[in-house]
Amino acid sequence: MIKVLYRDIESVLKFNGGLCAPFRVHRGVRQGCALSGMLYALSLEPLLIKIRENVQGLVLSDFTGNLVLSAYADDVIVFTRDQQDINILNRITDKFSMVSAARVNWGKSEALAVGNWGGGLPVLPGGLTWKRNGLRYLGVYLGCQEMEAKNWDDIVEKVDSKLHKWSWIKPHMSFRGRVLVLNNLVASLLWHRLACLDPPSGLLAQVQSKMVDFFWDRLHWVPQSVLFLPREEWGQGLIHLASRVATLRVQFVQRFLGGPPDLVWRSVASCVLKRVNNLGLDAALWSFVQTDSLHWLLKEPLVCGGRLDVCSSATPGLKEALIQMRMVTLEQLVAAAGPELTDAQAVSSALGVRSVRLIQRSLGLWKQRLSTKEKGLLLLHGRGEAETDPTDDFPELHLHPDVLDLGGPLLDGCGSGSLHSMDRRILYANIVKTLNKDKLKNRENVRVRLNLEFCFYKATENLEAFKQQWGHDEVLVKVTEQGEMKAAAWLL
């Protein structure tokens, strides 16, 4: 197929509005062809394989294998450990250049030194110099706080510029058209950065305010929290930036816990998570439910607000002692207290807590939070009759929107569901209602309220007052010559 597509191909160049004569193309890939990206990736893979095989790269604790490189098209990051890695990398790229005629553009390359280099920094090829503050990769500045702040320097100006380009036609646009512009052309300026970085305080609120102002001509006839709801729920589907960011974060947890077994970045994420407060926890940070898996039961955290976190109602200073002495999981507690969680003296000695009585009270609280089946699993494990299986699936987590006790038609439709299988649209819709619940609770449906108001004013033969209150510029309703109310299309 590739031979057919690339046999006897010709291209033309455009100069000053005119096309040159066709000429034969004997090497390279065609610009704009859907196949070009895949062909380039295939041509680059031999180089990447050679680098993976010969460069030692970054060695992380609790990481299966070394971290050598990350590649996206022609943007490649290589992790080097010492001068030997640099020399090997230089030789590999030189040989690849001789074979393929492709060359490294050292002028557009950057080198970032991380950590302490006792023997001095390695010498770089191509006139490169080491940086300490950070670098830019795939359009995102990474590094120190000052470097990461560059990601947001011109965001507000870009949003203003984009909105200004559409301001001349806005009076002729429907509300639906305005939402399409805001969601697809304005909010999209943020997604690439927000997928991996948290924005500065107040930035999202500032951009959101500009988006809402663009939606309305002058007066804001409907609270913006209603605009964020989908059209089928009496909203306009305007993107809520804070909810979208929260959805991105929850989706990360979805993929980390329930993604495919060969997920490339899971091992790296696990190494990073284990360094959170130096607890050594990764997936167990979200292990808050009863489980039939002995493996995940023993991984249950005793801190971080988990199901077995009794620190707030137990011994003062217990949390600090658990973290300091690295007894932060049920497995570590069982190792000291036994499978029946009865050896308070051993736990007291391990934690350096003098009062055995207070430790006994804490053990009692932990046992209360374990189910009968879980206690049985611990006993079987203690007798050697049950073994842990690291391949067990992570316990299924259920999300419950914090709006179930609130009333109002605009909060209807929220429901709980499995974190592993919840669709991103449902997840986003639930987060929108949760973050805006205070403004949506007990709020009447706009269409219902308009109908009630219209019936009242019509019965009192005072439709002019109704038009003055609700019919401004016919944004919400129009009163016909026959004295009937016609709601705006976006309310239907």
mmCIF file with all atom_site columns, C-alpha atoms in Angstrom, residues 454 466-467 470-471 474-481 484-488:
data_model
loop_
_atom_site.group_PDB
_atom_site.id
_atom_site.type_symbol
_atom_site.label_atom_id
_atom_site.label_alt_id
_atom_site.label_comp_id
_atom_site.label_asym_id
_atom_site.label_entity_id
_atom_site.label_seq_id
_atom_site.pdbx_PDB_ins_code
_atom_site.Cartn_x
_atom_site.Cartn_y
_atom_site.Cartn_z
_atom_site.occupancy
_atom_site.B_iso_or_equiv
_atom_site.pdbx_formal_charge
_atom_site.auth_seq_id
_atom_site.auth_comp_id
_atom_site.auth_asym_id
_atom_site.auth_atom_id
_atom_site.pdbx_PDB_model_num
ATOM 1  C CA . PHE A 1 454 ? -47.047 34.713 32.229 1.00 0.00 ? 454 PHE A CA 1
ATOM 2  C CA . PHE A 1 466 ? -44.640 41.046 31.977 1.00 0.00 ? 466 PHE A CA 1
ATOM 3  C CA . LYS A 1 467 ? -42.973 42.294 28.797 1.00 0.00 ? 467 LYS A CA 1
ATOM 4  C CA . TRP A 1 470 ? -39.082 39.386 30.933 1.00 0.00 ? 470 TRP A CA 1
ATOM 5  C CA . GLY A 1 471 ? -39.308 40.510 27.318 1.00 0.00 ? 471 GLY A CA 1
ATOM 6  C CA . GLU A 1 474 ? -36.828 39.229 23.414 1.00 0.00 ? 474 GLU A CA 1
ATOM 7  C CA . VAL A 1 475 ? -33.870 37.367 24.930 1.00 0.00 ? 475 VAL A CA 1
ATOM 8  C CA . LEU A 1 476 ? -36.081 35.069 26.980 1.00 0.00 ? 476 LEU A CA 1
ATOM 9  C CA . VAL A 1 477 ? -39.608 35.477 25.641 1.00 0.00 ? 477 VAL A CA 1
ATOM 10 C CA . LYS A 1 478 ? -41.704 37.295 23.110 1.00 0.00 ? 478 LYS A CA 1
ATOM 11 C CA . VAL A 1 479 ? -45.343 38.220 23.636 1.00 0.00 ? 479 VAL A CA 1
ATOM 12 C CA . THR A 1 480 ? -47.235 37.838 20.370 1.00 0.00 ? 480 THR A CA 1
ATOM 13 C CA . GLU A 1 481 ? -49.981 40.126 19.113 1.00 0.00 ? 481 GLU A CA 1
ATOM 14 C CA . GLU A 1 484 ? -49.459 34.448 23.798 1.00 0.00 ? 484 GLU A CA 1
ATOM 15 C CA . MET A 1 485 ? -45.982 33.817 25.143 1.00 0.00 ? 485 MET A CA 1
ATOM 16 C CA . LYS A 1 486 ? -43.314 32.460 22.815 1.00 0.00 ? 486 LYS A CA 1
ATOM 17 C CA . ALA A 1 487 ? -40.176 31.344 24.625 1.00 0.00 ? 487 ALA A CA 1
ATOM 18 C CA . ALA A 1 488 ? -36.769 31.892 23.085 1.00 0.00 ? 488 ALA A CA 1
#
